[in-house]
mmCIF file of C-alpha atoms and ligand atoms in Angstrom:
data_model
loop_
_atom_site.group_PDB
_atom_site.id
_atom_site.type_symbol
_atom_site.label_atom_id
_atom_site.label_comp_id
_atom_site.label_asym_id
_atom_site.label_seq_id
_atom_site.Cartn_x
_atom_site.Cartn_y
_atom_site.Cartn_z
ATOM 1 C CA UNK A 1 -32.190 -41.352 -15.095
ATOM 2 C CA UNK A 2 -31.886 -44.376 -13.102
ATOM 3 C CA UNK A 3 -35.149 -44.611 -10.824
ATOM 4 C CA UNK A 4 -35.074 -43.327 -7.349
ATOM 5 C CA UNK A 5 -36.045 -45.861 -4.753
ATOM 6 C CA UNK A 6 -35.873 -43.846 -1.621
ATOM 7 C CA UNK A 7 -35.446 -40.323 -0.199
ATOM 8 C CA UNK A 8 -34.098 -39.575 3.216
ATOM 9 C CA UNK A 9 -34.532 -36.262 4.934
ATOM 10 C CA UNK A 10 -31.936 -35.750 7.456
ATOM 11 C CA UNK A 11 -32.534 -32.781 9.797
ATOM 12 C CA UNK A 12 -29.534 -31.343 11.272
ATOM 13 C CA UNK A 13 -28.775 -28.590 13.855
ATOM 14 C CA UNK A 14 -25.358 -26.855 13.796
ATOM 15 C CA UNK A 15 -23.948 -23.897 15.546
ATOM 16 C CA UNK A 16 -21.609 -21.364 13.536
ATOM 17 C CA UNK A 17 -18.245 -20.634 15.168
ATOM 18 C CA UNK A 18 -19.030 -17.003 15.311
ATOM 19 C CA UNK A 19 -22.358 -15.135 15.196
ATOM 20 C CA UNK A 20 -23.066 -13.436 11.865
ATOM 21 C CA UNK A 21 -24.664 -10.243 11.922
ATOM 22 C CA UNK A 22 -26.416 -8.274 9.076
ATOM 23 C CA UNK A 23 -28.730 -5.242 8.741
ATOM 24 C CA UNK A 24 -31.452 -7.556 9.839
ATOM 25 C CA UNK A 25 -30.127 -9.429 12.901
ATOM 26 C CA UNK A 26 -27.821 -11.964 14.233
ATOM 27 C CA UNK A 27 -27.635 -15.421 13.399
ATOM 28 C CA UNK A 28 -25.724 -18.287 15.100
ATOM 29 C CA UNK A 29 -27.864 -21.497 14.935
ATOM 30 C CA UNK A 30 -28.271 -23.057 11.761
ATOM 31 C CA UNK A 31 -30.931 -25.852 11.337
ATOM 32 C CA UNK A 32 -31.430 -27.553 7.943
ATOM 33 C CA UNK A 33 -32.151 -30.519 6.010
ATOM 34 C CA UNK A 34 -29.867 -32.813 4.079
ATOM 35 C CA UNK A 35 -32.034 -34.542 1.161
ATOM 36 C CA UNK A 36 -30.479 -37.812 0.291
ATOM 37 C CA UNK A 37 -31.772 -39.528 -2.988
ATOM 38 C CA UNK A 38 -31.026 -43.076 -3.381
ATOM 39 C CA UNK A 39 -31.465 -45.033 -6.740
ATOM 40 C CA UNK A 40 -32.032 -48.666 -7.462
ATOM 41 C CA UNK A 41 -28.255 -49.105 -8.196
ATOM 42 C CA UNK A 42 -27.605 -47.583 -4.725
ATOM 43 C CA UNK A 43 -26.119 -44.361 -5.910
ATOM 44 C CA UNK A 44 -26.535 -41.637 -3.380
ATOM 45 C CA UNK A 45 -27.298 -37.803 -4.296
ATOM 46 C CA UNK A 46 -27.160 -34.970 -1.940
ATOM 47 C CA UNK A 47 -28.772 -31.572 -1.496
ATOM 48 C CA UNK A 48 -29.009 -28.883 1.383
ATOM 49 C CA UNK A 49 -31.774 -26.682 2.303
ATOM 50 C CA UNK A 50 -30.569 -23.255 3.008
ATOM 51 C CA UNK A 51 -33.549 -21.493 4.785
ATOM 52 C CA UNK A 52 -32.997 -20.111 8.200
ATOM 53 C CA UNK A 53 -35.099 -20.459 11.193
ATOM 54 C CA UNK A 54 -36.695 -17.195 10.763
ATOM 55 C CA UNK A 55 -38.055 -15.387 7.542
ATOM 56 C CA UNK A 56 -35.825 -12.213 7.599
ATOM 57 C CA UNK A 57 -33.948 -13.004 4.333
ATOM 58 C CA UNK A 58 -36.847 -14.559 2.355
ATOM 59 C CA UNK A 59 -40.228 -15.758 3.554
ATOM 60 C CA UNK A 60 -38.998 -19.366 3.891
ATOM 61 C CA UNK A 61 -37.912 -21.008 7.143
ATOM 62 C CA UNK A 62 -36.724 -24.334 8.099
ATOM 63 C CA UNK A 63 -40.207 -25.334 9.040
ATOM 64 C CA UNK A 64 -41.764 -24.286 5.839
ATOM 65 C CA UNK A 65 -39.134 -26.077 4.016
ATOM 66 C CA UNK A 66 -39.903 -29.332 5.932
ATOM 67 C CA UNK A 67 -43.857 -28.876 5.098
ATOM 68 C CA UNK A 68 -43.225 -28.272 1.345
ATOM 69 C CA UNK A 69 -40.902 -31.059 0.831
ATOM 70 C CA UNK A 70 -42.698 -33.722 3.002
ATOM 71 C CA UNK A 71 -46.126 -32.740 1.939
ATOM 72 C CA UNK A 72 -45.612 -31.864 -1.757
ATOM 73 C CA UNK A 73 -42.257 -32.104 -3.413
ATOM 74 C CA UNK A 74 -41.475 -35.874 -2.509
ATOM 75 C CA UNK A 75 -45.075 -36.798 -3.890
ATOM 76 C CA UNK A 76 -44.248 -35.030 -7.076
ATOM 77 C CA UNK A 77 -40.854 -36.942 -7.440
ATOM 78 C CA UNK A 78 -42.633 -40.209 -6.638
ATOM 79 C CA UNK A 79 -45.399 -39.759 -9.069
ATOM 80 C CA UNK A 80 -43.322 -38.693 -12.096
ATOM 81 C CA UNK A 81 -40.594 -40.115 -14.322
ATOM 82 C CA UNK A 82 -37.513 -37.955 -14.426
ATOM 83 C CA UNK A 83 -35.175 -38.322 -17.428
ATOM 84 C CA UNK A 84 -33.052 -35.265 -16.535
ATOM 85 C CA UNK A 85 -32.724 -33.142 -13.313
ATOM 86 C CA UNK A 86 -34.019 -30.153 -15.477
ATOM 87 C CA UNK A 87 -37.261 -31.870 -15.443
ATOM 88 C CA UNK A 88 -37.518 -31.362 -11.764
ATOM 89 C CA UNK A 89 -37.763 -27.445 -12.326
ATOM 90 C CA UNK A 90 -40.787 -27.811 -14.452
ATOM 91 C CA UNK A 91 -42.400 -30.518 -12.224
ATOM 92 C CA UNK A 92 -41.926 -28.232 -9.341
ATOM 93 C CA UNK A 93 -43.557 -25.299 -11.098
ATOM 94 C CA UNK A 94 -46.911 -26.353 -10.018
ATOM 95 C CA UNK A 95 -45.907 -25.370 -6.474
ATOM 96 C CA UNK A 96 -45.640 -21.425 -6.163
ATOM 97 C CA UNK A 97 -42.589 -19.995 -4.619
ATOM 98 C CA UNK A 98 -40.778 -22.030 -1.886
ATOM 99 C CA UNK A 99 -37.638 -21.943 -3.843
ATOM 100 C CA UNK A 100 -35.199 -23.100 -1.320
ATOM 101 C CA UNK A 101 -37.388 -26.318 -0.553
ATOM 102 C CA UNK A 102 -37.326 -27.032 -4.187
ATOM 103 C CA UNK A 103 -33.597 -26.286 -4.668
ATOM 104 C CA UNK A 104 -32.841 -28.841 -1.761
ATOM 105 C CA UNK A 105 -34.614 -31.719 -3.441
ATOM 106 C CA UNK A 106 -33.561 -30.734 -6.922
ATOM 107 C CA UNK A 107 -29.825 -30.484 -5.674
ATOM 108 C CA UNK A 108 -29.904 -34.077 -4.472
ATOM 109 C CA UNK A 109 -31.337 -35.069 -7.997
ATOM 110 C CA UNK A 110 -28.657 -33.282 -9.643
ATOM 111 C CA UNK A 111 -25.906 -34.861 -7.621
ATOM 112 C CA UNK A 112 -27.632 -38.421 -8.214
ATOM 113 C CA UNK A 113 -27.678 -37.779 -11.923
ATOM 114 C CA UNK A 114 -23.981 -36.954 -12.139
ATOM 115 C CA UNK A 115 -23.062 -39.852 -9.976
ATOM 116 C CA UNK A 116 -25.218 -42.174 -12.233
ATOM 117 C CA UNK A 117 -23.230 -40.742 -15.361
ATOM 118 C CA UNK A 118 -19.953 -40.998 -13.510
ATOM 119 C CA UNK A 119 -19.228 -37.260 -13.981
ATOM 120 C CA UNK A 120 -18.591 -34.401 -11.742
ATOM 121 C CA UNK A 121 -21.608 -32.230 -10.745
ATOM 122 C CA UNK A 122 -19.740 -29.223 -12.459
ATOM 123 C CA UNK A 123 -19.344 -31.196 -15.689
ATOM 124 C CA UNK A 124 -23.214 -32.168 -15.477
ATOM 125 C CA UNK A 125 -23.831 -28.410 -15.340
ATOM 126 C CA UNK A 126 -21.637 -27.454 -18.147
ATOM 127 C CA UNK A 127 -18.831 -25.933 -15.677
ATOM 128 C CA UNK A 128 -15.337 -25.353 -17.357
ATOM 129 C CA UNK A 129 -13.104 -24.244 -14.352
ATOM 130 C CA UNK A 130 -10.942 -26.384 -12.272
ATOM 131 C CA UNK A 131 -10.576 -23.836 -9.540
ATOM 132 C CA UNK A 132 -12.757 -20.888 -8.511
ATOM 133 C CA UNK A 133 -12.174 -17.607 -7.053
ATOM 134 C CA UNK A 134 -13.440 -17.003 -3.599
ATOM 135 C CA UNK A 135 -13.952 -13.960 -1.164
ATOM 136 C CA UNK A 136 -15.154 -13.554 2.498
ATOM 137 C CA UNK A 137 -18.300 -12.129 3.781
ATOM 138 C CA UNK A 138 -17.639 -10.359 7.097
ATOM 139 C CA UNK A 139 -20.667 -9.773 9.332
ATOM 140 C CA UNK A 140 -21.143 -6.420 11.353
ATOM 141 C CA UNK A 141 -18.556 -6.514 13.963
ATOM 142 C CA UNK A 142 -18.911 -4.760 17.407
ATOM 143 C CA UNK A 143 -16.252 -2.175 16.747
ATOM 144 C CA UNK A 144 -14.368 -0.707 13.684
ATOM 145 C CA UNK A 145 -11.185 -2.036 15.395
ATOM 146 C CA UNK A 146 -12.781 -5.548 15.391
ATOM 147 C CA UNK A 147 -13.679 -5.181 11.740
ATOM 148 C CA UNK A 148 -10.096 -4.032 10.719
ATOM 149 C CA UNK A 149 -8.571 -7.010 12.800
ATOM 150 C CA UNK A 150 -10.918 -9.505 11.051
ATOM 151 C CA UNK A 151 -10.340 -8.004 7.752
ATOM 152 C CA UNK A 152 -6.501 -8.295 8.275
ATOM 153 C CA UNK A 153 -6.834 -11.905 9.319
ATOM 154 C CA UNK A 154 -8.951 -13.073 6.397
ATOM 155 C CA UNK A 155 -6.633 -11.228 3.790
ATOM 156 C CA UNK A 156 -3.730 -13.229 5.200
ATOM 157 C CA UNK A 157 -5.893 -16.354 4.486
ATOM 158 C CA UNK A 158 -5.686 -15.073 0.752
ATOM 159 C CA UNK A 159 -9.318 -14.332 0.254
ATOM 160 C CA UNK A 160 -9.736 -12.397 -3.021
ATOM 161 C CA UNK A 161 -12.151 -9.792 -1.904
ATOM 162 C CA UNK A 162 -13.783 -8.667 1.218
ATOM 163 C CA UNK A 163 -17.569 -8.106 1.657
ATOM 164 C CA UNK A 164 -18.692 -5.835 4.467
ATOM 165 C CA UNK A 165 -22.100 -5.679 5.769
ATOM 166 C CA UNK A 166 -23.513 -2.120 6.288
ATOM 167 C CA UNK A 167 -26.706 -0.407 7.658
ATOM 168 C CA UNK A 168 -27.874 2.904 8.342
ATOM 169 C CA UNK A 169 -25.445 4.516 10.924
ATOM 170 C CA UNK A 170 -22.732 1.821 10.381
ATOM 171 C CA UNK A 171 -21.698 2.818 6.741
ATOM 172 C CA UNK A 172 -19.775 5.823 5.532
ATOM 173 C CA UNK A 173 -17.417 6.268 8.599
ATOM 174 C CA UNK A 174 -16.970 2.481 8.653
ATOM 175 C CA UNK A 175 -15.960 2.402 4.820
ATOM 176 C CA UNK A 176 -13.703 5.502 5.324
ATOM 177 C CA UNK A 177 -11.801 3.763 8.000
ATOM 178 C CA UNK A 178 -11.561 0.380 6.081
ATOM 179 C CA UNK A 179 -10.342 2.161 2.871
ATOM 180 C CA UNK A 180 -7.707 3.885 4.933
ATOM 181 C CA UNK A 181 -6.318 0.899 6.290
ATOM 182 C CA UNK A 182 -6.681 -1.148 3.065
ATOM 183 C CA UNK A 183 -6.413 1.181 0.146
ATOM 184 C CA UNK A 184 -5.749 -1.525 -2.571
ATOM 185 C CA UNK A 185 -8.152 -4.456 -1.319
ATOM 186 C CA UNK A 186 -11.111 -5.279 -3.491
ATOM 187 C CA UNK A 187 -13.784 -4.388 -1.076
ATOM 188 C CA UNK A 188 -17.595 -4.617 -1.585
ATOM 189 C CA UNK A 189 -20.537 -3.584 0.753
ATOM 190 C CA UNK A 190 -23.867 -5.543 1.224
ATOM 191 C CA UNK A 191 -26.844 -3.595 2.830
ATOM 192 C CA UNK A 192 -29.510 -6.446 2.801
ATOM 193 C CA UNK A 193 -32.157 -3.858 1.822
ATOM 194 C CA UNK A 194 -31.576 -1.284 4.798
ATOM 195 C CA UNK A 195 -31.659 1.798 2.697
ATOM 196 C CA UNK A 196 -34.479 3.664 0.687
ATOM 197 C CA UNK A 197 -34.269 6.330 -1.934
ATOM 198 C CA UNK A 198 -34.456 8.971 0.845
ATOM 199 C CA UNK A 199 -30.903 7.903 1.484
ATOM 200 C CA UNK A 200 -29.658 8.769 -2.109
ATOM 201 C CA UNK A 201 -27.405 11.462 -0.887
ATOM 202 C CA UNK A 202 -25.749 8.996 1.519
ATOM 203 C CA UNK A 203 -25.415 6.290 -1.141
ATOM 204 C CA UNK A 204 -23.822 8.707 -3.602
ATOM 205 C CA UNK A 205 -21.083 9.089 -1.107
ATOM 206 C CA UNK A 206 -20.297 5.283 -1.549
ATOM 207 C CA UNK A 207 -18.585 6.366 -4.955
ATOM 208 C CA UNK A 208 -15.696 7.917 -2.916
ATOM 209 C CA UNK A 209 -14.525 4.399 -1.715
ATOM 210 C CA UNK A 210 -14.040 2.557 -5.029
ATOM 211 C CA UNK A 211 -16.150 -0.446 -4.053
ATOM 212 C CA UNK A 212 -16.427 -3.254 -6.533
ATOM 213 C CA UNK A 213 -20.192 -3.016 -5.863
ATOM 214 C CA UNK A 214 -22.996 -2.223 -3.368
ATOM 215 C CA UNK A 215 -25.184 -5.358 -2.883
ATOM 216 C CA UNK A 216 -28.937 -4.940 -2.397
ATOM 217 C CA UNK A 217 -29.060 -1.272 -1.098
ATOM 218 C CA UNK A 218 -32.929 -0.917 -1.294
ATOM 219 C CA UNK A 219 -35.995 -3.018 -0.690
ATOM 220 C CA UNK A 220 -36.242 -6.694 -1.568
ATOM 221 C CA UNK A 221 -39.123 -6.235 -3.936
ATOM 222 C CA UNK A 222 -38.139 -3.039 -5.579
ATOM 223 C CA UNK A 223 -36.409 -3.096 -9.024
ATOM 224 C CA UNK A 224 -37.600 0.074 -10.041
ATOM 225 C CA UNK A 225 -36.107 2.126 -7.208
ATOM 226 C CA UNK A 226 -32.893 0.116 -7.817
ATOM 227 C CA UNK A 227 -32.860 1.306 -11.484
ATOM 228 C CA UNK A 228 -33.478 4.906 -10.194
ATOM 229 C CA UNK A 229 -30.617 4.673 -7.835
ATOM 230 C CA UNK A 230 -28.104 3.178 -10.394
ATOM 231 C CA UNK A 231 -28.598 6.248 -12.443
ATOM 232 C CA UNK A 232 -27.447 8.310 -9.607
ATOM 233 C CA UNK A 233 -24.434 6.425 -8.446
ATOM 234 C CA UNK A 234 -21.248 5.285 -10.186
ATOM 235 C CA UNK A 235 -20.839 2.121 -7.922
ATOM 236 C CA UNK A 236 -22.264 -0.886 -9.485
ATOM 237 C CA UNK A 237 -25.270 -2.177 -7.884
ATOM 238 C CA UNK A 238 -25.481 -6.037 -7.346
ATOM 239 C CA UNK A 239 -28.849 -7.542 -6.660
ATOM 240 C CA UNK A 240 -29.353 -10.492 -4.115
ATOM 241 C CA UNK A 241 -32.652 -10.435 -2.510
ATOM 242 C CA UNK A 242 -34.615 -9.097 -5.478
ATOM 243 C CA UNK A 243 -33.566 -11.901 -7.935
ATOM 244 C CA UNK A 244 -35.653 -15.125 -7.299
ATOM 245 C CA UNK A 245 -36.021 -16.339 -10.986
ATOM 246 C CA UNK A 246 -34.770 -15.987 -14.619
ATOM 247 C CA UNK A 247 -37.777 -13.557 -15.111
ATOM 248 C CA UNK A 248 -36.762 -11.536 -12.225
ATOM 249 C CA UNK A 249 -33.110 -11.232 -13.834
ATOM 250 C CA UNK A 250 -34.578 -10.382 -17.191
ATOM 251 C CA UNK A 251 -36.722 -7.467 -15.711
ATOM 252 C CA UNK A 252 -33.949 -6.128 -13.590
ATOM 253 C CA UNK A 253 -31.575 -6.278 -16.576
ATOM 254 C CA UNK A 254 -33.952 -4.625 -18.940
ATOM 255 C CA UNK A 255 -34.769 -1.924 -16.222
ATOM 256 C CA UNK A 256 -31.083 -1.322 -15.515
ATOM 257 C CA UNK A 257 -31.578 -2.135 -11.871
ATOM 258 C CA UNK A 258 -28.136 -3.660 -11.524
ATOM 259 C CA UNK A 259 -24.722 -4.270 -13.138
ATOM 260 C CA UNK A 260 -24.068 -7.535 -11.407
ATOM 261 C CA UNK A 261 -26.161 -10.321 -10.036
ATOM 262 C CA UNK A 262 -25.540 -12.538 -6.959
ATOM 263 C CA UNK A 263 -26.712 -16.135 -7.794
ATOM 264 C CA UNK A 264 -27.957 -18.261 -4.909
ATOM 265 C CA UNK A 265 -28.981 -21.653 -5.799
ATOM 266 C CA UNK A 266 -31.609 -21.731 -2.957
ATOM 267 C CA UNK A 267 -32.823 -18.207 -3.545
ATOM 268 C CA UNK A 268 -33.671 -19.041 -7.285
ATOM 269 C CA UNK A 269 -35.190 -22.422 -6.815
ATOM 270 C CA UNK A 270 -32.288 -24.674 -7.827
ATOM 271 C CA UNK A 271 -29.406 -25.377 -9.961
ATOM 272 C CA UNK A 272 -31.435 -25.357 -13.394
ATOM 273 C CA UNK A 273 -32.819 -21.880 -12.784
ATOM 274 C CA UNK A 274 -29.405 -20.659 -11.441
ATOM 275 C CA UNK A 275 -27.837 -21.806 -14.852
ATOM 276 C CA UNK A 276 -30.642 -20.123 -16.787
ATOM 277 C CA UNK A 277 -29.824 -16.953 -14.974
ATOM 278 C CA UNK A 278 -26.121 -17.436 -15.632
ATOM 279 C CA UNK A 279 -26.701 -17.971 -19.243
ATOM 280 C CA UNK A 280 -28.896 -14.845 -19.497
ATOM 281 C CA UNK A 281 -26.404 -12.747 -17.721
ATOM 282 C CA UNK A 282 -23.622 -13.996 -20.184
ATOM 283 C CA UNK A 283 -25.758 -12.929 -23.137
ATOM 284 C CA UNK A 284 -26.246 -9.595 -21.661
ATOM 285 C CA UNK A 285 -22.876 -8.900 -20.185
ATOM 286 C CA UNK A 286 -24.052 -8.821 -16.794
ATOM 287 C CA UNK A 287 -21.253 -9.953 -14.189
ATOM 288 C CA UNK A 288 -22.185 -13.060 -11.937
ATOM 289 C CA UNK A 289 -20.976 -14.258 -8.700
ATOM 290 C CA UNK A 290 -22.086 -17.097 -6.179
ATOM 291 C CA UNK A 291 -23.590 -15.840 -3.116
ATOM 292 C CA UNK A 292 -23.550 -17.873 0.218
ATOM 293 C CA UNK A 293 -26.184 -18.888 3.022
ATOM 294 C CA UNK A 294 -23.788 -19.894 5.656
ATOM 295 C CA UNK A 295 -24.186 -23.361 4.201
ATOM 296 C CA UNK A 296 -22.658 -26.603 5.505
ATOM 297 C CA UNK A 297 -20.539 -28.854 3.252
ATOM 298 C CA UNK A 298 -23.133 -30.136 0.907
ATOM 299 C CA UNK A 299 -24.426 -26.677 0.065
ATOM 300 C CA UNK A 300 -20.860 -25.352 -0.206
ATOM 301 C CA UNK A 301 -20.148 -28.316 -2.858
ATOM 302 C CA UNK A 302 -23.130 -27.357 -4.966
ATOM 303 C CA UNK A 303 -21.986 -23.872 -4.893
ATOM 304 C CA UNK A 304 -18.452 -24.838 -6.073
ATOM 305 C CA UNK A 305 -19.830 -26.846 -8.863
ATOM 306 C CA UNK A 306 -22.059 -23.891 -10.021
ATOM 307 C CA UNK A 307 -19.146 -21.488 -9.857
ATOM 308 C CA UNK A 308 -17.351 -23.453 -12.452
ATOM 309 C CA UNK A 309 -19.687 -21.994 -15.102
ATOM 310 C CA UNK A 310 -17.851 -19.210 -17.282
ATOM 311 C CA UNK A 311 -20.021 -16.124 -16.430
ATOM 312 C CA UNK A 312 -18.992 -16.505 -12.626
ATOM 313 C CA UNK A 313 -16.331 -13.837 -13.161
ATOM 314 C CA UNK A 314 -16.245 -12.381 -9.901
ATOM 315 C CA UNK A 315 -15.165 -14.006 -6.597
ATOM 316 C CA UNK A 316 -18.137 -15.691 -4.654
ATOM 317 C CA UNK A 317 -18.857 -16.040 -1.032
ATOM 318 C CA UNK A 318 -18.230 -19.770 -0.584
ATOM 319 C CA UNK A 319 -15.222 -19.541 1.921
ATOM 320 C CA UNK A 320 -13.488 -22.515 3.410
ATOM 321 C CA UNK A 321 -15.444 -24.781 5.986
ATOM 322 C CA UNK A 322 -13.154 -23.740 8.689
ATOM 323 C CA UNK A 323 -14.467 -20.278 8.554
ATOM 324 C CA UNK A 324 -18.054 -21.552 9.516
ATOM 325 C CA UNK A 325 -17.880 -24.737 11.376
ATOM 326 C CA UNK A 326 -15.956 -26.510 14.086
ATOM 327 C CA UNK A 327 -16.389 -29.616 12.092
ATOM 328 C CA UNK A 328 -18.100 -29.737 8.571
ATOM 329 C CA UNK A 329 -20.333 -32.668 7.407
ATOM 330 C CA UNK A 330 -18.296 -33.538 4.439
ATOM 331 C CA UNK A 331 -14.781 -35.104 3.982
ATOM 332 C CA UNK A 332 -12.597 -33.430 2.821
ATOM 333 C CA UNK A 333 -13.934 -30.209 4.123
ATOM 334 C CA UNK A 334 -13.835 -27.297 1.711
ATOM 335 C CA UNK A 335 -10.424 -25.533 1.777
ATOM 336 C CA UNK A 336 -9.487 -22.399 0.084
ATOM 337 C CA UNK A 337 -5.882 -21.332 -0.437
ATOM 338 C CA UNK A 338 -4.670 -18.115 -1.680
ATOM 339 C CA UNK A 339 -8.439 -17.444 -2.494
ATOM 340 C CA UNK A 340 -8.828 -20.415 -4.623
ATOM 341 C CA UNK A 341 -10.938 -23.446 -4.130
ATOM 342 C CA UNK A 342 -9.802 -26.583 -6.245
ATOM 343 C CA UNK A 343 -13.069 -28.250 -7.785
ATOM 344 C CA UNK A 344 -13.130 -31.831 -6.993
ATOM 345 C CA UNK A 345 -12.865 -34.522 -9.591
ATOM 346 C CA UNK A 346 -14.901 -37.184 -8.138
ATOM 347 C CA UNK A 347 -18.296 -37.840 -9.539
ATOM 348 C CA UNK A 348 -21.272 -35.673 -8.267
ATOM 349 C CA UNK A 349 -20.561 -33.176 -5.662
ATOM 350 C CA UNK A 350 -17.051 -34.607 -5.155
ATOM 351 C CA UNK A 351 -16.969 -34.643 -1.410
ATOM 352 C CA UNK A 352 -18.019 -37.587 0.623
ATOM 353 C CA UNK A 353 -20.453 -37.199 3.560
ATOM 354 C CA UNK A 354 -18.619 -37.440 6.989
ATOM 355 C CA UNK A 355 -21.226 -39.952 8.588
ATOM 356 C CA UNK A 356 -19.720 -39.672 12.187
ATOM 357 C CA UNK A 357 -20.270 -35.688 11.888
ATOM 358 C CA UNK A 358 -23.654 -36.134 10.192
ATOM 359 C CA UNK A 359 -24.913 -38.261 13.213
ATOM 360 C CA UNK A 360 -23.452 -35.914 15.712
ATOM 361 C CA UNK A 361 -25.594 -33.047 14.237
ATOM 362 C CA UNK A 362 -28.738 -34.857 13.435
ATOM 363 C CA UNK A 363 -31.862 -34.322 15.139
ATOM 364 C CA UNK A 364 -34.123 -36.682 13.105
ATOM 365 C CA UNK A 365 -34.438 -38.579 9.935
ATOM 366 C CA UNK A 366 -37.604 -39.080 7.817
ATOM 367 C CA UNK A 367 -37.438 -41.827 5.190
ATOM 368 C CA UNK A 368 -39.835 -41.754 2.196
ATOM 369 C CA UNK A 369 -39.846 -45.213 0.281
ATOM 370 C CA UNK A 370 -40.803 -45.178 -3.420
HETATM 371 O O1 LIG B 1 -26.943 -11.337 1.817
HETATM 372 O O2 LIG B 1 -25.239 -12.618 1.184
HETATM 373 C C1 LIG B 1 -26.146 -12.218 2.065
HETATM 374 C C2 LIG B 1 -25.596 -14.677 4.889
HETATM 375 C C3 LIG B 1 -26.749 -14.852 5.290
HETATM 376 C C4 LIG B 1 -28.021 -14.312 4.689
HETATM 377 C C5 LIG B 1 -27.553 -13.427 3.663
HETATM 378 C C6 LIG B 1 -26.438 -13.127 3.172
HETATM 379 C C7 LIG B 1 -25.318 -13.803 3.922
HETATM 380 C C8 LIG B 1 -23.849 -13.397 3.650
HETATM 381 C C9 LIG B 1 -22.780 -14.534 3.996
HETATM 382 O O3 LIG B 1 -23.476 -12.331 3.178
HETATM 383 C C10 LIG B 1 -22.479 -15.615 2.902
HETATM 384 C C11 LIG B 1 -21.757 -16.848 3.281
HETATM 385 O O4 LIG B 1 -20.619 -16.518 3.875
HETATM 386 O O5 LIG B 1 -22.299 -17.902 3.233
HETATM 387 MG MG1 LIG B 2 -26.580 -10.294 0.218
#
């Protein structure tokens, strides 16, 4: 790779158009970092951190990301020669965990590498698709009527499948109403770890609704009980929170804990690890889709590039920018038509930063000269 001369850490604060509710709470404000890696030829690569303000999804937060990036990861990049972005994954393995922090920096280096080569990020990753299928993830709504209206609206936008959030008490009746109103729509449910094996009788009832899958029904750290549950229900289990690495995926597949894996770049520590998990799933016939973290445009662009890999055979959660933001930070914004996103063909992530919007949302900027 052409050497890096500078890394900028832009800290942004954005507000979601609509609050997003899951089994563990409601989210509206999104603070995050855009990592900008600049090489000696003035190419610019961008990555986005996806940790939230509080540690309910994983243990990472915006603040832990800042700490790990500024106090550890930047030094590792500065002190080593990187010949390929895959090297970053190895170099960062000297730091435990903190995968979202690592993914943000690694993502900027992947984008920079693709731009140095004059190829798209999708090509750099070995992607093959020119358009990708997308679905929509709908948070828990105040009433079933609100939910039915939202589903109706999103289906009119063309999204290929609907993901609903469920939690104890907001599950069977809700799915019953949704299935009645939308008998043929591809529907899945995401529990974000809200159930235990004590709920097995309730979880068996999910089989009545012909769901594409149930995402992360049980504890984030329990692939054994997911394997037990999968033996009891026909609905395919998809793991999200439980999979942080290739090793986690290998163990879950071997145990039979899931039939599907949701890959999120941040949760698994970057694109290199995401690609390894993808390849493992391909070898084992495990279906894969790309999850979302309510990203702004840069993160969205990375998800799109990753989804061009062949085993991403189910619609992902990377919906159009307009679903999340009054104004995204990239131009053009991500648009989905008929449930399809056209993969951009410009080098790297394929979208430009909208600097006016970036400035509007920026809280501060830290520069690291190399
Ligand atoms: O579990 O996939 C999840 C959002 C925040 C945290 C966790 C999850 C989600 C989503 C929405 O389901 C994904 C998106 O639209 O970006
Ligand atoms: Mg999930």
